[in-house]
Short mmCIF file of C-alpha atoms and ligand atoms in Angstrom, two decimals:
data_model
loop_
_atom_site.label_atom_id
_atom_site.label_comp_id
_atom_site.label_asym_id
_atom_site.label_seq_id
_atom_site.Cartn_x
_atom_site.Cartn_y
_atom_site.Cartn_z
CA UNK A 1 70.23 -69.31 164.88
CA UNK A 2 70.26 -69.52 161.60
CA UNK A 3 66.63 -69.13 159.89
CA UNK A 4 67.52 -71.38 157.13
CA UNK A 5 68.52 -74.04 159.59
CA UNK A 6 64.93 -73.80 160.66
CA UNK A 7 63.26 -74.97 157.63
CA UNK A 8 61.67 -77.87 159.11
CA UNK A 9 59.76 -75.48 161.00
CA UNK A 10 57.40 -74.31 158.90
CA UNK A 11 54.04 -72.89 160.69
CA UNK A 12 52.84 -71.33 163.76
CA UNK A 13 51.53 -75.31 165.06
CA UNK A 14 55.72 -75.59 164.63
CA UNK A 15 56.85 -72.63 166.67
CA UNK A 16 54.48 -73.39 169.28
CA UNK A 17 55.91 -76.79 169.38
CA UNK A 18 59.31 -75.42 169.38
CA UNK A 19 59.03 -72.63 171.89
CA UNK A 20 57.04 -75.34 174.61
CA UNK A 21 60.47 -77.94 174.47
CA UNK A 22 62.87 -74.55 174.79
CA UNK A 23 60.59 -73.56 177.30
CA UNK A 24 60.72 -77.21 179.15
CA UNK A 25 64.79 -77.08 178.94
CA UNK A 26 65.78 -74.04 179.66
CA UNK A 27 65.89 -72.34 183.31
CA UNK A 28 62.68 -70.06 183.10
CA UNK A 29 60.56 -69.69 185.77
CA UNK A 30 56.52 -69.53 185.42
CA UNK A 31 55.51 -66.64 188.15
CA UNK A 32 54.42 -63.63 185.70
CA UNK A 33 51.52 -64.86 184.91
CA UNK A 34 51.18 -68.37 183.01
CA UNK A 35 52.02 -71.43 185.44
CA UNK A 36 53.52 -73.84 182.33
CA UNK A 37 55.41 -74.02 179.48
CA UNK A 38 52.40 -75.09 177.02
CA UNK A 39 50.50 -72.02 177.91
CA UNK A 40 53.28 -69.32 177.67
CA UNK A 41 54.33 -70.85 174.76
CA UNK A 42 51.37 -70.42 172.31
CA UNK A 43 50.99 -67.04 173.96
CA UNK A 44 54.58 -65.99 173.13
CA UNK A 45 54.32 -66.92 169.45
CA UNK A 46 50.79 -65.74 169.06
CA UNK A 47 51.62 -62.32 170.71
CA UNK A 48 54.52 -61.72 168.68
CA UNK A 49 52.57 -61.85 165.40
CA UNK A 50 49.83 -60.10 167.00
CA UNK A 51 47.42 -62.54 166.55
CA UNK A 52 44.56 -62.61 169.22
CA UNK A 53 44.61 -65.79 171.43
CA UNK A 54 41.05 -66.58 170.50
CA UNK A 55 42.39 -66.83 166.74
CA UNK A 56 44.66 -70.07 167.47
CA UNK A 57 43.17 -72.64 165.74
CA UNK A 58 42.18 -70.21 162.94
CA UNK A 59 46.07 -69.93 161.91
CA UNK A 60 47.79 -73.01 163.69
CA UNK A 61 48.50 -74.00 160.31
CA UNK A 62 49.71 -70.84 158.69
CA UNK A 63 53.08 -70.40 157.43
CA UNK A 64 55.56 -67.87 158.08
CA UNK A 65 57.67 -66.00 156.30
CA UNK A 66 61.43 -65.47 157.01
CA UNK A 67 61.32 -62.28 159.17
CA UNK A 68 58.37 -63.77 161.30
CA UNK A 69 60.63 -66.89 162.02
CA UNK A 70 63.51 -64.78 162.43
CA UNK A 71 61.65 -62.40 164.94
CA UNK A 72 60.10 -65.64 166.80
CA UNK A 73 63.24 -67.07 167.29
CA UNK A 74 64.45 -64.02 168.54
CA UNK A 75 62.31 -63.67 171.00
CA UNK A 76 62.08 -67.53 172.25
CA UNK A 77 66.07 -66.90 172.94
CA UNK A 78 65.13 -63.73 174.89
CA UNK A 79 62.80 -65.55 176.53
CA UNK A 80 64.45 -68.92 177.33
CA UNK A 81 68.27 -67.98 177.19
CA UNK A 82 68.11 -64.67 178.93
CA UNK A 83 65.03 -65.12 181.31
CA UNK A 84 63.32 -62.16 179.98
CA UNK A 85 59.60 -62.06 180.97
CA UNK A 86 57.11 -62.99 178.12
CA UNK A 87 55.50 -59.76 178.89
CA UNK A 88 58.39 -57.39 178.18
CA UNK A 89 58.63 -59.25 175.08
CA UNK A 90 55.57 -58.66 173.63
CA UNK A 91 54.62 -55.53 175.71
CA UNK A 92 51.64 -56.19 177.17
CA UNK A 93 50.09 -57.94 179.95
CA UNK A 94 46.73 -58.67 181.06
CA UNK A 95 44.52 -58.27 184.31
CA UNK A 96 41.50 -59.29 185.36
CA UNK A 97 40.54 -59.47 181.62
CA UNK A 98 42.20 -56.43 180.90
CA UNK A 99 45.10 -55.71 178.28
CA UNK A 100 48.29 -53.39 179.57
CA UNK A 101 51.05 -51.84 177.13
CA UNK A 102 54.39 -53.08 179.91
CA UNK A 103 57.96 -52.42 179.29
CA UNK A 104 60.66 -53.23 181.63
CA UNK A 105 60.34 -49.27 183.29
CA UNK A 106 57.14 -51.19 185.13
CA UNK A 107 56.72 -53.71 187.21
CA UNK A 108 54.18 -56.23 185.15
CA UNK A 109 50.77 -55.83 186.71
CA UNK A 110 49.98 -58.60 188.56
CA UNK A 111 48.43 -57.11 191.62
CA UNK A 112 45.57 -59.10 193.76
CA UNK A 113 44.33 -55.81 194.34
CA UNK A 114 42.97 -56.06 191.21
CA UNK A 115 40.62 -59.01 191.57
CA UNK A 116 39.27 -56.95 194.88
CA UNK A 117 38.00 -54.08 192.70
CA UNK A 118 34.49 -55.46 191.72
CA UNK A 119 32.99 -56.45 195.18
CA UNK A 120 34.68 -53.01 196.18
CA UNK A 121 36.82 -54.80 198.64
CA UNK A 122 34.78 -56.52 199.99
CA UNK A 123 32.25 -54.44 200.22
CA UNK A 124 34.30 -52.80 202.87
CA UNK A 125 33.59 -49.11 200.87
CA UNK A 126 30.09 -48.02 202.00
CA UNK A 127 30.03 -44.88 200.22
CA UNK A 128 31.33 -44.44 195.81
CA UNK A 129 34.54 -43.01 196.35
CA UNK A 130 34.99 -39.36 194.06
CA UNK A 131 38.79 -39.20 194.82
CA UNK A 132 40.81 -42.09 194.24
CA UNK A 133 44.58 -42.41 195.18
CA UNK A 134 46.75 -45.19 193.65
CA UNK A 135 49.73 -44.83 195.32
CA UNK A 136 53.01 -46.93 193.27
CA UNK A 137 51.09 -46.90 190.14
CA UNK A 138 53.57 -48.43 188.03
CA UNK A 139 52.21 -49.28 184.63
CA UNK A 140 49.00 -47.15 186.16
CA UNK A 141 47.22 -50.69 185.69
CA UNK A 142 45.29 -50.51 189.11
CA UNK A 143 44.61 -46.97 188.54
CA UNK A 144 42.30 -47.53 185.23
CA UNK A 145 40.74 -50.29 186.75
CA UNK A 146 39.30 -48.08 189.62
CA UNK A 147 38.76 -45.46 187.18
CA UNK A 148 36.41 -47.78 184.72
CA UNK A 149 34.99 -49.09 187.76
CA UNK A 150 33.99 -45.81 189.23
CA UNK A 151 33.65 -43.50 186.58
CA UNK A 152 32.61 -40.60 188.32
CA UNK A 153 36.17 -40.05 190.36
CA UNK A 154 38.82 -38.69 189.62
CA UNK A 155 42.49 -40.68 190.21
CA UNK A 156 45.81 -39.68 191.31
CA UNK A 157 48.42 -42.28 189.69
CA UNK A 158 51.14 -41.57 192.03
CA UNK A 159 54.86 -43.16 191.59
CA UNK A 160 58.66 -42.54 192.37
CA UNK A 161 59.67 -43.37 189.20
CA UNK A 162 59.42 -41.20 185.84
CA UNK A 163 59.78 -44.37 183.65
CA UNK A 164 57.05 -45.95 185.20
CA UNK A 165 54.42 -43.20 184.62
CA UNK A 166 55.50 -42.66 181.40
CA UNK A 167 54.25 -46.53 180.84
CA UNK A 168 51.33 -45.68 182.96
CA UNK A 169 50.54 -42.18 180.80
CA UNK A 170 50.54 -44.85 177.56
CA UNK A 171 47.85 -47.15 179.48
CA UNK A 172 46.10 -44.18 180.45
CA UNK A 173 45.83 -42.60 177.07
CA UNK A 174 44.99 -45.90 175.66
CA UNK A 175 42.15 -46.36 177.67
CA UNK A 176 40.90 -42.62 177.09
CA UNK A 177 41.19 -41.34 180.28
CA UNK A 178 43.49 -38.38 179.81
CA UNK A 179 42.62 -35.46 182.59
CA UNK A 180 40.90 -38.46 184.49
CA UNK A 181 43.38 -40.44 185.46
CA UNK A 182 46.56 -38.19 186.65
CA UNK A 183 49.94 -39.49 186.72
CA UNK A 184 51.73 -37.74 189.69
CA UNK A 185 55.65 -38.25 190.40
CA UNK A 186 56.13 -37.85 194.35
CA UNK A 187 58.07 -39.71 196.80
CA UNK A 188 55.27 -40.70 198.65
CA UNK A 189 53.20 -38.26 199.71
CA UNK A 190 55.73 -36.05 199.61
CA UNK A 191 54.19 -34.01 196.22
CA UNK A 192 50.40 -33.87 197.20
CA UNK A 193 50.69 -31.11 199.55
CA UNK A 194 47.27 -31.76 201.57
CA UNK A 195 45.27 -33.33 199.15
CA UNK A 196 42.88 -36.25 200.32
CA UNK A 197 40.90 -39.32 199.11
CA UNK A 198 37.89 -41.05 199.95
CA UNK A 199 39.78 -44.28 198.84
CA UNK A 200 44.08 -44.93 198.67
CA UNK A 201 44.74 -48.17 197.34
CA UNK A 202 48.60 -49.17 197.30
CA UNK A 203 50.40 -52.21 195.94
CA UNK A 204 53.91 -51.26 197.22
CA UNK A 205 58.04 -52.75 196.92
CA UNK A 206 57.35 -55.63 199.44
CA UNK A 207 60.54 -57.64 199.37
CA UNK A 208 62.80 -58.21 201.51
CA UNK A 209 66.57 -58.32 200.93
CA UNK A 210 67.10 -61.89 201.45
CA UNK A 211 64.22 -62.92 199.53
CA UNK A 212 65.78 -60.19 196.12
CA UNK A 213 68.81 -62.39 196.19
CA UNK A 214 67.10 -65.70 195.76
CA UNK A 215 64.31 -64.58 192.66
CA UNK A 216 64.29 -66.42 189.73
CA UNK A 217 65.98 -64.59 186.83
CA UNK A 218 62.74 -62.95 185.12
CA UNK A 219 62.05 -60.64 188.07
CA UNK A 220 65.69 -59.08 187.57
CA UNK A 221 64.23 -57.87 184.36
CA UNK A 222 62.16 -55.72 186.82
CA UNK A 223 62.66 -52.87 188.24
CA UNK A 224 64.44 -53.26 191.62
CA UNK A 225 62.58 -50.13 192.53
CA UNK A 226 59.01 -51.69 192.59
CA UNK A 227 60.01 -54.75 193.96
CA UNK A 228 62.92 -54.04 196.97
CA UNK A 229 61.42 -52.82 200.68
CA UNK A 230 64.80 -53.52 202.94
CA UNK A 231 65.51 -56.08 205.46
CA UNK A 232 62.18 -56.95 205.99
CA UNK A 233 60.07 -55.94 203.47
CA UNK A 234 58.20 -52.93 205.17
CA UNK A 235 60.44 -49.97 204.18
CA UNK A 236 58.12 -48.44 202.06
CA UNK A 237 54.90 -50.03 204.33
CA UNK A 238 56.07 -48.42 207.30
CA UNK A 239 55.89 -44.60 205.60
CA UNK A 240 52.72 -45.58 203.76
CA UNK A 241 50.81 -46.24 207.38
CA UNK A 242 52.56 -43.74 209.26
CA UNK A 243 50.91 -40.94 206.69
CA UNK A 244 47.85 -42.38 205.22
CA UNK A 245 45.39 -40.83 207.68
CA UNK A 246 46.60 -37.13 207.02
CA UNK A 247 45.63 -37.86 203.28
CA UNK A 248 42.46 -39.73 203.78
CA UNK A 249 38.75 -38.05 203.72
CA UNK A 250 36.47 -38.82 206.89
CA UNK A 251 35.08 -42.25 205.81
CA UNK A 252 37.94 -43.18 203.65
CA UNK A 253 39.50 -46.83 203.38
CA UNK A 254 43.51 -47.77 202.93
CA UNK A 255 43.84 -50.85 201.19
CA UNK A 256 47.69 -51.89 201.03
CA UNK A 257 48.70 -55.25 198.91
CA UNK A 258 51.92 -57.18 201.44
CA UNK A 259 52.63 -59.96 199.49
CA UNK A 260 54.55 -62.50 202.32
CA UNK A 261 54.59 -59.70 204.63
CA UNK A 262 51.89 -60.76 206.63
CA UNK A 263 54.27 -61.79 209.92
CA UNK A 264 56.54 -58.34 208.86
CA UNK A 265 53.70 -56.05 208.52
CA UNK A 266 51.66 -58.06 212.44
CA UNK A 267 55.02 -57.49 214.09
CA UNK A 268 55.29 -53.69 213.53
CA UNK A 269 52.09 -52.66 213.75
CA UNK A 270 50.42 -55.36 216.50
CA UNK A 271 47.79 -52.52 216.73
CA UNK A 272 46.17 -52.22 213.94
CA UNK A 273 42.66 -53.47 213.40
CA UNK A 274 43.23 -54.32 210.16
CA UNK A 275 40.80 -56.39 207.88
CA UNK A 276 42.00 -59.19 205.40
CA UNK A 277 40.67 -59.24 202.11
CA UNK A 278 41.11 -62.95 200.81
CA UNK A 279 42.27 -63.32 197.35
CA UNK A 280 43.58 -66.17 194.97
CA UNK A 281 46.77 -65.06 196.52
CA UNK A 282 45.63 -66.02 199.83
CA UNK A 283 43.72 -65.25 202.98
CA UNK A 284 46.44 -62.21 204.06
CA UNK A 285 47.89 -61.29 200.84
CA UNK A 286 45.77 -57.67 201.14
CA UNK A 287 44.36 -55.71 203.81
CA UNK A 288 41.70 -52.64 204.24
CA UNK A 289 42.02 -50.35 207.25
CA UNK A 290 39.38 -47.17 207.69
CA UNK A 291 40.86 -44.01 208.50
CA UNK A 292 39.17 -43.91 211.55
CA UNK A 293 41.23 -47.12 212.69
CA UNK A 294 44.27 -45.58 211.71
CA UNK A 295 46.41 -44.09 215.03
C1 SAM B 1 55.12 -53.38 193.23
S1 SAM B 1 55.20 -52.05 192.07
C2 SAM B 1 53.47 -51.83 191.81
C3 SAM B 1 53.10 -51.30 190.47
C4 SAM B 1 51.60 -51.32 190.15
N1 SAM B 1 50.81 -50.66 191.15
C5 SAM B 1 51.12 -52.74 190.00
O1 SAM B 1 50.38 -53.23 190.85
O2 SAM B 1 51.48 -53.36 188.98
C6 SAM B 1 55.68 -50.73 193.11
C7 SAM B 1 55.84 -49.37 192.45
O3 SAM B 1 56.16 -48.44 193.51
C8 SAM B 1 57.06 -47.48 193.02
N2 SAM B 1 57.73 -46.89 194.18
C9 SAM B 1 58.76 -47.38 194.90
N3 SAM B 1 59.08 -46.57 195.91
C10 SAM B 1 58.22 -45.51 195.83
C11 SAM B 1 58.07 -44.32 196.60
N4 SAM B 1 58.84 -44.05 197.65
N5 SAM B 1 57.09 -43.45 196.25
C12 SAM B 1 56.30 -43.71 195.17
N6 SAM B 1 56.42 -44.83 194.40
C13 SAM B 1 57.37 -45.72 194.74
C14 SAM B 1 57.95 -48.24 192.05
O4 SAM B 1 58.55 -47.36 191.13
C15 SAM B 1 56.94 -49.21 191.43
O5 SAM B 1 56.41 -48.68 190.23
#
């Protein structure tokens, strides 16, 4: 469009305005993190003149100049025209109060796992763990927040994909914890030899193949790597619990985010004793298992 046929909108109150109705008619979906059009809105224009949200009312009224309207509009059609994820837009996300630099190499963190960090799942780890494993780090955004939240251990970022660490090494630097936190690329376990871990958390590709064909435009923005797990959603599940013991200490705890895999994950493995950790996801979004339950 045109920036001079935008003249009528003048300030940031404007955009907002503007960016809500494109929002309301055009074919996004809300899953990535806000759950309306108001919300992602404000945050959209905000973000992309790096204003903090806090600020709002501060600037609502502020003008902008030609570039800034330019750029906003740019990114409202990115957003709204080609379903492109507000996130990837303005490169960063937030968790559990925490800010993440995102491009479209990484999923956008939006793990339940994270929310389970505080009360230590639960309180389902007895012990502090020294050895942390975050298997599928992605953006590494799960892997700093068990870092910060036990200082004293040291974390293996693990993932298949070399774009994805390399948007995990940025959040790790960012956060200071370089030669902390260690970005690992392995298939799997397939690169860590026999190292083990008092605690492997892992938030893996959980969707199945019917359910990739039917997902609303933003996720194909995504990697199909961190989100694709075969017919039934377990492909990468089903490794992940057949070697988990061999690479946990005496003591340790798996704790493995399904998504909708819940029926998938009871009919293959009827015998596990696993535990539920409820979340705002739901009551069997994210399970714990001990080593010791593990066959
Ligand atoms: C659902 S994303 C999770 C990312 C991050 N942990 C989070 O919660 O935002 C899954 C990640 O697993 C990685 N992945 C897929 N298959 C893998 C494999 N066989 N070994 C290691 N990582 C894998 C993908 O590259 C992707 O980054």
């Amino acid at each position: 469009m045109n920036p001079k046929s935008t003249l009528p909108l003048k300030t940031i109150r404007d955009f907002i305005r503007y960016a809500t109705t494109r929002l309301y008619n055009s074919e996004a979906s809300f899953s990535h993190g806000y759950d309306n059009p108001v919300d992602e809105a404000s945050f959209l224009v905000l973000r992309s003149l790096n204003i903090p949200l806090e600020y709002e009312e501060k600037f609502l009224e502020a003008k902008l100049t030609d570039d800034e309207r330019e750029m906003i509009l740019n990114n409202i059609s990115r957003r709204c025209d080609e379903l492109e994820p507000t996130a990837y837009i303005t490169k960063e996300w937030w968790l559990t109060g925490f800010c993440f630099y995102v491009d479209d190499r990484a999923l956008i963190p939006r793990s339940f796992i994270a929310e389970l960090i505080k009360d230590h799942f639960g309180h389902l780890l007895k012990t502090t763990p020294r050895s942390i494993l975050d298997m599928c780090t992605g953006s590494g955004c799960l892997a700093i927040l068990l870092s910060m939240e036990f200082p004293g251990a040291t974390v293996d970022a693990v993932d298949i994909s070399q774009g994805a660490l390399d948007v995990a090494q940025i959040n790790i630097s960012n956060y200071g914890l370089d030669g902390i936190v260690i970005p690992i690329r392995s298939d799997l376990f397939e690169n860590l030899g026999s190292m083990k871990y008092d605690l492997i958390i892992c938030n893996p590709p959980y969707v199945t193949e019917e359910s990739m064909e039917n997902l609303p435009g933003e996720y194909r923005h995504e990697p199909s790597l961190a989100l694709a797990a075969g017919s039934d959603g377990m492909d990468v599940i089903k490794l992940l619990m057949k070697h988990a013991r061999e690479h946990l200490n005496d003591g340790g705890l798996l704790v493995v985010e399904l998504g909708d895999g819940a029926e998938a994950f009871k009919e293959n493995f009827p015998q596990f004793p696993v535990q539920w950790l409820p979340c705002s996801g739901g009551p069997d979004q994210v399970f714990a298992i001990t080593k010791e339950s593990l066959p």
